[in-house]
XYZ file of C-alpha atoms in Angstrom:
559
model
C -22.613 58.929 3.447
C -22.304 55.330 3.102
C -22.023 53.901 -0.272
C -24.539 51.118 -1.598
C -21.978 48.566 -0.996
C -21.610 48.979 2.582
C -25.411 49.225 3.052
C -25.556 45.727 1.609
C -23.008 44.364 3.947
C -24.895 46.002 6.919
C -28.138 44.318 5.806
C -26.096 41.117 5.590
C -24.726 41.362 8.884
C -28.030 41.992 10.617
C -29.667 38.838 8.924
C -27.115 36.356 9.949
C -24.573 36.624 7.224
C -27.021 34.868 4.916
C -26.734 37.040 1.854
C -23.044 38.032 2.434
C -22.261 34.461 2.190
C -24.519 33.888 -0.772
C -22.807 36.928 -2.540
C -19.364 35.653 -1.894
C -20.324 32.112 -3.280
C -21.754 33.555 -6.617
C -18.437 35.683 -7.053
C -16.163 32.616 -6.262
C -15.091 30.835 -9.423
C -15.557 27.020 -9.509
C -12.450 24.954 -10.197
C -12.291 23.801 -13.677
C -15.689 25.639 -14.703
C -16.915 29.037 -15.237
C -20.165 28.211 -12.940
C -20.371 29.714 -9.476
C -20.547 26.799 -6.976
C -21.244 26.759 -3.319
C -18.412 25.323 -1.241
C -18.873 21.498 -1.094
C -19.966 20.829 2.408
C -21.478 17.580 3.975
C -24.348 19.733 5.276
C -26.864 20.982 2.669
C -27.911 24.628 2.101
C -31.367 23.856 3.620
C -29.413 22.415 6.823
C -27.546 25.910 6.938
C -30.543 27.755 6.748
C -32.481 25.786 9.335
C -29.745 25.955 12.056
C -29.102 29.786 11.350
C -32.911 30.625 11.766
C -32.680 28.282 14.998
C -29.795 30.284 16.402
C -31.041 33.872 15.384
C -34.365 33.361 16.950
C -33.263 32.174 20.343
C -34.088 28.397 20.630
C -35.856 27.094 17.579
C -39.143 29.115 17.466
C -39.003 32.022 14.720
C -40.048 35.225 16.288
C -40.470 33.341 19.702
C -39.663 36.706 21.930
C -40.044 39.524 19.223
C -43.443 38.510 18.405
C -44.675 38.370 21.864
C -43.254 41.923 22.517
C -45.082 43.311 19.351
C -48.334 41.402 20.249
C -48.156 42.972 23.722
C -47.790 46.444 22.218
C -50.359 45.864 19.813
C -52.791 44.227 22.279
C -52.999 40.837 20.200
C -54.855 38.353 21.768
C -52.659 35.475 23.534
C -54.455 32.782 21.737
C -53.597 34.083 18.408
C -50.005 34.356 19.524
C -49.825 30.798 20.310
C -51.375 29.581 17.147
C -49.070 31.776 15.249
C -45.917 30.138 17.172
C -47.339 26.549 16.637
C -47.800 27.171 12.934
C -44.319 28.520 12.412
C -42.883 25.719 14.491
C -44.582 23.060 12.343
C -43.106 24.856 9.472
C -39.748 24.368 10.780
C -40.341 20.890 12.158
C -41.314 19.861 8.857
C -38.254 21.346 7.163
C -36.048 19.734 9.823
C -37.740 16.464 9.281
C -36.925 16.584 5.632
C -33.329 15.950 6.620
C -33.751 13.083 9.300
C -32.554 9.828 8.593
C -34.990 7.525 6.977
C -35.232 3.732 6.754
C -37.747 3.523 3.888
C -35.925 4.911 0.924
C -37.910 3.937 -2.282
C -34.654 4.104 -4.420
C -32.939 1.312 -2.594
C -33.939 -1.329 -5.398
C -31.803 0.859 -8.044
C -28.523 0.223 -6.431
C -26.191 -1.886 -8.739
C -23.411 -3.459 -6.785
C -21.906 -4.820 -10.057
C -20.694 -1.393 -11.179
C -19.178 -0.519 -7.905
C -15.493 -0.266 -8.091
C -13.642 1.572 -4.861
C -10.242 0.455 -6.122
C -9.522 3.824 -7.666
C -8.602 7.209 -6.506
C -11.471 8.913 -4.909
C -11.566 11.883 -7.067
C -14.626 13.784 -8.669
C -15.032 12.655 -12.168
C -16.078 16.381 -12.930
C -13.874 18.579 -10.889
C -11.111 16.313 -10.289
C -11.098 17.150 -6.469
C -10.475 14.710 -3.680
C -12.714 16.630 -1.147
C -15.959 15.584 -0.034
C -16.469 12.905 -2.952
C -19.588 10.726 -3.160
C -20.040 7.573 -5.111
C -23.239 7.124 -7.029
C -24.323 3.615 -6.038
C -26.417 3.384 -9.139
C -23.795 3.898 -11.922
C -20.582 3.828 -9.900
C -19.110 7.285 -10.816
C -17.396 9.730 -8.173
C -19.062 13.122 -7.765
C -18.239 15.985 -5.273
C -20.751 17.447 -2.685
C -24.332 17.088 -2.301
C -25.334 20.745 -1.965
C -27.757 22.139 -4.148
C -25.125 23.462 -6.917
C -22.838 20.607 -6.343
C -21.989 17.682 -9.054
C -23.730 14.992 -7.272
C -26.795 16.919 -6.871
C -26.731 17.898 -10.567
C -26.112 14.300 -11.938
C -29.089 13.149 -9.480
C -31.383 15.469 -11.304
C -29.888 14.718 -14.976
C -29.598 11.067 -14.788
C -32.096 10.339 -12.175
C -29.668 8.363 -9.858
C -30.784 9.169 -6.218
C -28.580 6.781 -3.839
C -24.962 8.131 -2.876
C -22.340 7.026 -0.457
C -19.927 9.656 1.258
C -16.471 7.975 0.451
C -15.150 9.017 3.695
C -17.753 9.000 6.356
C -19.471 5.819 4.655
C -22.841 7.530 5.099
C -25.477 7.016 2.337
C -27.640 9.545 1.052
C -30.667 10.215 -1.092
C -30.420 13.090 -3.561
C -31.900 15.484 -4.640
C -33.986 15.049 -1.409
C -30.838 15.115 0.972
C -31.910 12.805 3.651
C -29.432 10.156 5.178
C -30.570 6.547 4.338
C -30.303 3.996 7.235
C -30.682 0.457 6.027
C -28.518 -2.551 7.009
C -28.649 -3.834 3.472
C -25.953 -1.352 2.624
C -23.253 -2.666 5.081
C -21.731 -5.009 2.389
C -20.994 -1.943 0.334
C -19.305 -0.347 3.373
C -17.483 -3.392 3.985
C -16.161 -3.450 0.316
C -15.441 0.381 0.557
C -13.336 -0.166 3.815
C -12.687 -3.871 4.754
C -12.767 -4.492 8.432
C -11.128 -7.221 10.432
C -11.352 -7.861 14.175
C -8.213 -9.385 15.828
C -9.768 -12.787 16.151
C -10.594 -12.852 12.427
C -7.134 -11.807 11.674
C -5.686 -14.786 14.082
C -7.815 -17.444 12.048
C -6.840 -16.368 8.627
C -4.152 -18.853 8.357
C -6.408 -21.754 9.140
C -9.454 -20.561 6.793
C -10.088 -23.051 3.884
C -13.133 -21.459 2.657
C -13.582 -20.001 -0.884
C -15.422 -16.927 -1.449
C -17.827 -16.108 -4.206
C -17.766 -12.768 -6.110
C -20.816 -11.056 -7.525
C -20.053 -12.425 -11.053
C -20.236 -15.832 -9.856
C -16.383 -16.296 -9.868
C -14.695 -18.264 -6.721
C -11.603 -16.911 -5.210
C -9.583 -17.662 -2.038
C -9.184 -14.628 0.412
C -5.306 -13.635 -0.035
C -4.985 -15.423 -3.192
C -6.683 -13.118 -5.369
C -5.207 -11.586 -8.608
C -3.727 -8.082 -9.248
C -4.521 -5.941 -12.052
C -1.387 -5.046 -14.345
C -2.195 -1.583 -15.020
C 0.541 -1.242 -17.484
C 3.883 -2.980 -16.860
C 3.406 -3.026 -13.138
C 3.971 -6.845 -12.735
C 7.027 -6.209 -10.682
C 4.909 -4.509 -8.157
C 2.281 -7.430 -8.067
C 4.789 -9.976 -7.546
C 6.444 -8.108 -4.543
C 3.104 -7.407 -2.979
C 2.134 -10.974 -3.319
C 5.146 -12.160 -1.694
C 4.919 -9.653 1.024
C 1.363 -10.885 1.564
C 2.935 -14.231 2.965
C 4.664 -12.502 5.742
C 2.152 -13.196 8.566
C 3.409 -10.533 11.060
C 3.422 -7.886 8.497
C 0.086 -8.813 6.992
C -1.584 -8.980 10.595
C -0.208 -5.489 11.454
C -1.635 -3.727 8.429
C -5.029 -5.691 8.647
C -5.538 -3.565 11.793
C -5.791 0.071 10.832
C -5.229 1.235 14.530
C -1.714 -0.048 14.351
C -0.549 2.840 12.283
C -3.433 5.349 12.519
C -0.828 7.685 13.684
C 1.221 7.682 10.614
C 0.205 10.272 7.953
C 2.334 8.705 5.258
C 0.062 7.936 2.112
C 2.195 4.994 1.159
C 1.701 3.434 4.627
C -2.481 4.020 4.549
C -2.487 2.872 0.902
C -0.331 -0.381 1.537
C -2.840 -1.162 4.624
C -5.940 -0.439 2.315
C -4.444 -2.879 -0.349
C -3.566 -5.479 2.385
C -7.301 -5.229 3.675
C -8.739 -5.797 0.232
C -6.807 -8.742 -0.783
C -7.546 -10.560 2.358
C -11.144 -9.699 2.408
C -13.856 -12.423 2.235
C -16.800 -10.366 0.879
C -15.330 -8.719 -2.314
C -17.626 -7.781 -5.257
C -14.874 -8.849 -7.704
C -12.438 -11.869 -7.522
C -9.582 -9.557 -8.243
C -8.085 -6.084 -6.584
C -6.679 -3.191 -8.537
C -3.510 -1.731 -6.761
C -4.167 1.722 -8.322
C -4.447 4.008 -5.326
C -1.222 2.307 -3.882
C 0.573 2.786 -7.351
C -0.358 6.468 -7.192
C 1.182 6.699 -3.790
C 4.356 4.788 -4.691
C 4.716 7.154 -7.931
C 4.278 10.386 -5.395
C 6.479 9.162 -2.645
C 9.423 7.748 -4.691
C 9.201 10.770 -7.064
C 8.305 8.663 -10.201
C 11.344 6.431 -9.679
C 8.818 3.308 -9.888
C 5.887 4.463 -12.208
C 2.998 2.990 -14.126
C 4.325 2.167 -17.642
C 7.934 1.490 -16.951
C 9.294 -1.891 -16.202
C 11.311 -1.849 -12.974
C 13.189 -4.490 -10.805
C 11.318 -6.241 -8.139
C 14.529 -6.188 -6.077
C 15.020 -2.351 -6.172
C 11.449 -1.993 -5.645
C 10.963 -4.523 -2.523
C 14.332 -2.644 -0.953
C 12.892 0.574 -1.414
C 9.353 -0.330 -0.107
C 10.669 -1.840 2.933
C 13.010 0.896 3.745
C 10.420 3.495 3.215
C 7.855 1.842 5.275
C 10.236 1.392 8.028
C 11.257 5.129 7.927
C 7.466 5.981 8.057
C 6.476 3.581 10.841
C 9.537 3.741 13.229
C 9.410 5.064 16.808
C 11.856 7.817 17.426
C 13.064 6.303 20.470
C 14.026 2.657 19.545
C 14.214 3.028 15.905
C 12.102 -0.320 15.526
C 9.315 -1.088 13.129
C 7.218 -4.009 12.188
C 9.684 -4.008 8.967
C 12.858 -4.539 11.370
C 11.108 -7.037 13.548
C 10.380 -9.524 10.491
C 13.264 -8.954 7.991
C 16.283 -7.302 9.790
C 19.393 -9.543 10.422
C 23.082 -8.634 11.147
C 26.278 -9.369 9.253
C 29.911 -9.193 10.479
C 31.737 -7.469 7.680
C 35.560 -7.671 7.282
C 37.000 -5.253 4.844
C 40.621 -5.448 3.283
C 41.728 -2.562 1.444
C 45.207 -1.449 0.073
C 46.878 1.084 2.434
C 46.823 3.925 0.057
C 49.635 6.266 1.694
C 52.256 3.203 1.677
C 51.252 2.242 -1.815
C 51.322 5.648 -3.056
C 54.887 5.991 -1.553
C 56.145 2.868 -3.171
C 54.558 3.746 -6.492
C 56.483 6.975 -6.645
C 59.721 5.009 -6.704
C 61.482 4.651 -10.002
C 63.961 1.724 -9.561
C 62.869 -2.132 -9.899
C 63.971 -3.064 -6.639
C 61.591 -0.836 -5.010
C 58.786 -2.198 -7.310
C 59.753 -5.841 -6.282
C 59.269 -4.888 -2.545
C 55.989 -3.566 -3.080
C 54.811 -6.842 -4.684
C 56.367 -8.815 -1.943
C 55.282 -6.874 0.955
C 51.778 -5.905 0.080
C 50.001 -8.968 1.712
C 51.931 -8.294 5.017
C 52.237 -4.482 5.199
C 49.980 -2.903 2.633
C 46.721 -4.201 3.653
C 44.336 -2.136 5.991
C 41.657 -4.289 7.868
C 38.606 -3.037 8.979
C 35.626 -4.879 10.951
C 32.204 -3.651 11.253
C 28.739 -4.752 11.962
C 25.909 -4.181 9.319
C 22.334 -4.543 9.310
C 20.282 -6.022 6.506
C 17.033 -6.769 5.196
C 17.930 -9.045 2.155
C 21.127 -11.183 1.114
C 22.417 -10.878 -2.376
C 23.799 -14.160 -3.755
C 26.176 -14.280 -6.647
C 25.738 -16.851 -9.549
C 28.588 -18.614 -11.308
C 29.067 -17.432 -14.623
C 27.567 -19.413 -17.452
C 29.394 -21.319 -20.154
C 30.542 -19.102 -22.905
C 30.499 -21.981 -25.817
C 28.075 -24.324 -27.057
C 28.641 -28.213 -26.463
C 29.103 -30.771 -29.254
C 25.522 -30.869 -29.739
C 25.303 -27.292 -30.390
C 23.197 -26.495 -27.175
C 23.845 -24.406 -24.493
C 24.167 -26.310 -21.293
C 22.287 -24.469 -18.628
C 24.298 -24.789 -15.510
C 22.833 -25.633 -12.212
C 24.235 -24.701 -8.673
C 23.047 -25.857 -5.319
C 21.811 -22.886 -3.126
C 24.249 -23.949 -0.131
C 27.210 -23.225 -2.592
C 26.268 -19.493 -3.131
C 25.333 -19.348 0.590
C 28.989 -19.846 1.454
C 29.442 -16.077 0.625
C 28.396 -15.540 4.250
C 30.417 -18.121 5.937
C 33.187 -15.794 7.097
C 35.950 -17.258 5.051
C 34.924 -16.871 1.474
C 36.630 -13.702 -0.017
C 34.186 -11.601 -2.545
C 36.093 -9.048 -4.389
C 34.426 -5.659 -5.028
C 35.536 -2.926 -7.203
C 33.223 0.088 -6.204
C 33.558 2.628 -4.284
C 37.105 1.234 -4.267
C 39.018 -2.020 -4.807
C 38.602 -4.341 -1.836
C 38.325 -7.947 -0.583
C 35.233 -8.455 1.597
C 34.391 -11.333 4.015
C 30.674 -11.694 5.346
C 29.459 -13.540 8.319
C 25.994 -13.918 9.561
C 25.879 -12.993 13.268
C 22.035 -12.663 13.535
C 19.200 -14.389 11.393
C 16.044 -12.775 10.752
C 12.698 -14.181 11.321
C 11.945 -13.874 7.541
C 15.086 -14.306 5.168
C 15.137 -12.606 1.678
C 17.413 -13.815 -0.589
C 18.198 -12.157 -3.950
C 19.937 -14.277 -6.773
C 21.961 -11.378 -8.799
C 20.893 -12.708 -12.203
C 21.255 -9.301 -14.137
C 24.469 -7.864 -14.729
C 24.961 -4.238 -16.449
C 27.923 -3.712 -18.873
C 28.871 -0.697 -20.924
C 26.505 -1.785 -23.717
C 23.476 -3.809 -22.426
C 22.165 -5.683 -19.570
C 22.638 -9.522 -19.839
C 20.867 -12.238 -17.838
C 22.412 -15.230 -15.984
C 20.173 -18.361 -16.745
C 21.920 -20.477 -14.147
C 19.426 -22.625 -12.250
C 19.528 -22.460 -8.427
C 18.610 -25.942 -6.524
C 16.919 -25.172 -3.444
C 14.964 -27.077 -0.848
C 11.172 -25.858 -0.448
C 11.030 -26.934 3.137
C 13.522 -27.354 5.905
C 16.512 -25.310 4.497
C 19.162 -25.735 7.265
C 21.657 -22.763 7.308
C 23.983 -24.009 10.397
C 25.433 -26.872 8.155
C 26.807 -24.312 5.805
C 27.203 -21.165 7.706
C 28.789 -20.713 11.084
C 26.252 -19.177 13.548
C 26.791 -17.673 16.663
C 25.739 -19.692 19.925
C 22.413 -18.637 21.314
C 22.040 -17.254 24.496
C 20.799 -18.963 27.878
C 17.382 -20.502 27.588
C 17.177 -19.859 23.751
C 17.353 -22.177 20.868
C 19.157 -21.961 17.879
C 16.647 -21.248 15.044
C 18.566 -21.911 11.688
C 15.991 -23.812 9.892
C 13.664 -22.131 7.128
C 10.805 -22.991 4.875
C 10.395 -21.116 1.777
C 6.991 -19.228 1.359
C 7.463 -17.032 -1.763
C 9.388 -17.332 -5.000
C 9.799 -14.742 -7.555
C 10.625 -15.743 -10.938
C 11.804 -13.879 -14.178
C 10.874 -15.389 -17.498
C 12.277 -14.041 -20.861
C 14.938 -11.473 -22.002
C 16.246 -8.973 -19.467
C 14.502 -6.003 -20.920
C 11.358 -7.810 -22.323
C 10.561 -10.444 -19.857
C 7.807 -10.744 -17.237
C 7.590 -11.709 -13.488
C 5.575 -14.217 -11.610
C 5.646 -15.559 -8.211
C 4.891 -18.838 -6.378
C 3.475 -18.516 -3.075
C 2.236 -20.846 -0.436
C -1.074 -21.015 1.240
C -0.398 -21.911 4.908
C -3.994 -23.312 5.772
C -3.549 -26.171 3.207
C 0.211 -26.184 2.541
C -0.450 -25.692 -1.142
C 1.324 -23.962 -3.679
C -0.097 -21.412 -6.149
C 1.467 -19.755 -9.199
C 0.389 -15.951 -9.440
C 0.834 -13.702 -12.530
C -1.195 -10.708 -12.365
C -4.763 -11.874 -12.709
C -3.864 -15.384 -13.375
C -3.829 -17.685 -10.208
C -3.504 -21.494 -10.424
C -2.648 -24.429 -8.151
C 0.808 -25.937 -8.844
C 3.162 -28.743 -7.411
C 5.979 -27.786 -5.037
C 8.382 -29.651 -7.558
C 7.510 -27.022 -10.380
C 8.784 -24.180 -7.800
C 12.157 -25.874 -7.459
C 12.565 -26.122 -11.335
C 12.200 -22.324 -11.789
C 14.717 -19.349 -12.487
C 14.454 -17.993 -8.855
C 15.219 -14.421 -8.464
C 13.936 -13.583 -5.078
C 12.896 -15.788 -2.328
C 11.208 -15.260 1.078
C 11.926 -17.836 3.650
C 10.247 -18.370 7.106
C 12.002 -19.290 9.929
C 10.630 -22.482 11.879
C 9.642 -21.702 15.399
């Protein structure tokens, strides 16, 4: 004899699985609460019921065939059958129309664009889930689902807020009624949620001189918006603002189709941040890189995180290498990162020949020691030549003076950029200690389209980090490298491109562990310079750029 539970299951199976599914939903615990919750689907329970009734009854009329058979057996009149069918069809039609899209939603005037902020992670404010999240367009909070037991449905009843947008599909719904709202007045919200650019618009960005106005009345320049410093994240902000001046990189990330195959959250969040910075229809005059920072923390395994100051040089190197690793094609090992920043060096490494040196050091008499000293330059040096790819070049600054002058003031030394660039002329020797003592010579064999220079201002000793305050004198325009670095001759039908213009300059102010970062960037449409420090954006003079303590610079090759 079958037990009660098996009978229930048989009844459930015979009725299309409705009862069985409902029982499972009631037994399943909700995440974070003790209340039973229906799985959060984009389709409401009413729509499920309607589709099930439509399927079980053979094409949309309840009892369409079974009723006719019973009627024939009972001898009912055909007219009564037709009336019964029409009546039940009207009921289903009214239930179906309940979920049809509407253009006359009476709650559209409750939408408050002032409170909408899509810069933060798309998580439900109650369940902390990122699945099927809706934003309330009245209060701006995020809620999960829109079924009868979902958090968004409950919020619509408790707070009387009726208009919600799905953060993934961008569809707008009215709750608790459940119908979709079709209205072109909501397109501006969709554009802020996911900014869009056509290829023609991307091509015209560097020619645009028009200011945009946010909802709060503030004016901003697309591409020159401030970034929120969430907590000691200025090293991220200056890196992002600098990379936004690299035109091919920016254009690549403005079109999501270029990297739609990439599943990396870092690539996707960097693309979203790029589109928000250059969007001309933002509701606010600044952008928060919160989602991008969350992706950075996750991918870097908290090497770079909110609340801990880091070095923009290390962050930029990590970011470019990680983006390249995620974007590269398996065959050519190429990406937009390498197309913009990759150059090539010839490296000559001179190291003591360990075998000969150790043999001679084991000798005890002074004569053998004398022979080691005399013969090292000729016989004890092992020379190795190799080619090395680079994304940025590190420049060594001369040490600052140890003593004060007569006036009891420290003299801040200055050095021309050309002097420290001689490190890469192929003749200047650079002494290195790690991983072993060696003499290095570098020569540039291929220049990148965008040259990143890093002034090594910080030096770590056994006790603390000290900063070199030496000023570097550099030209803002027309940096000619061939006059100071021997460059290889170009191929036939090619021109030697060795002249560069500065487009971004990251500066460090203050003590090594307590200072702040800011950046000077150029706006190409008017060739004006702007100083950017988190939310602070102001126009400045090119002369002020040249007087700063440059730390990282990006130069663009003249075409």
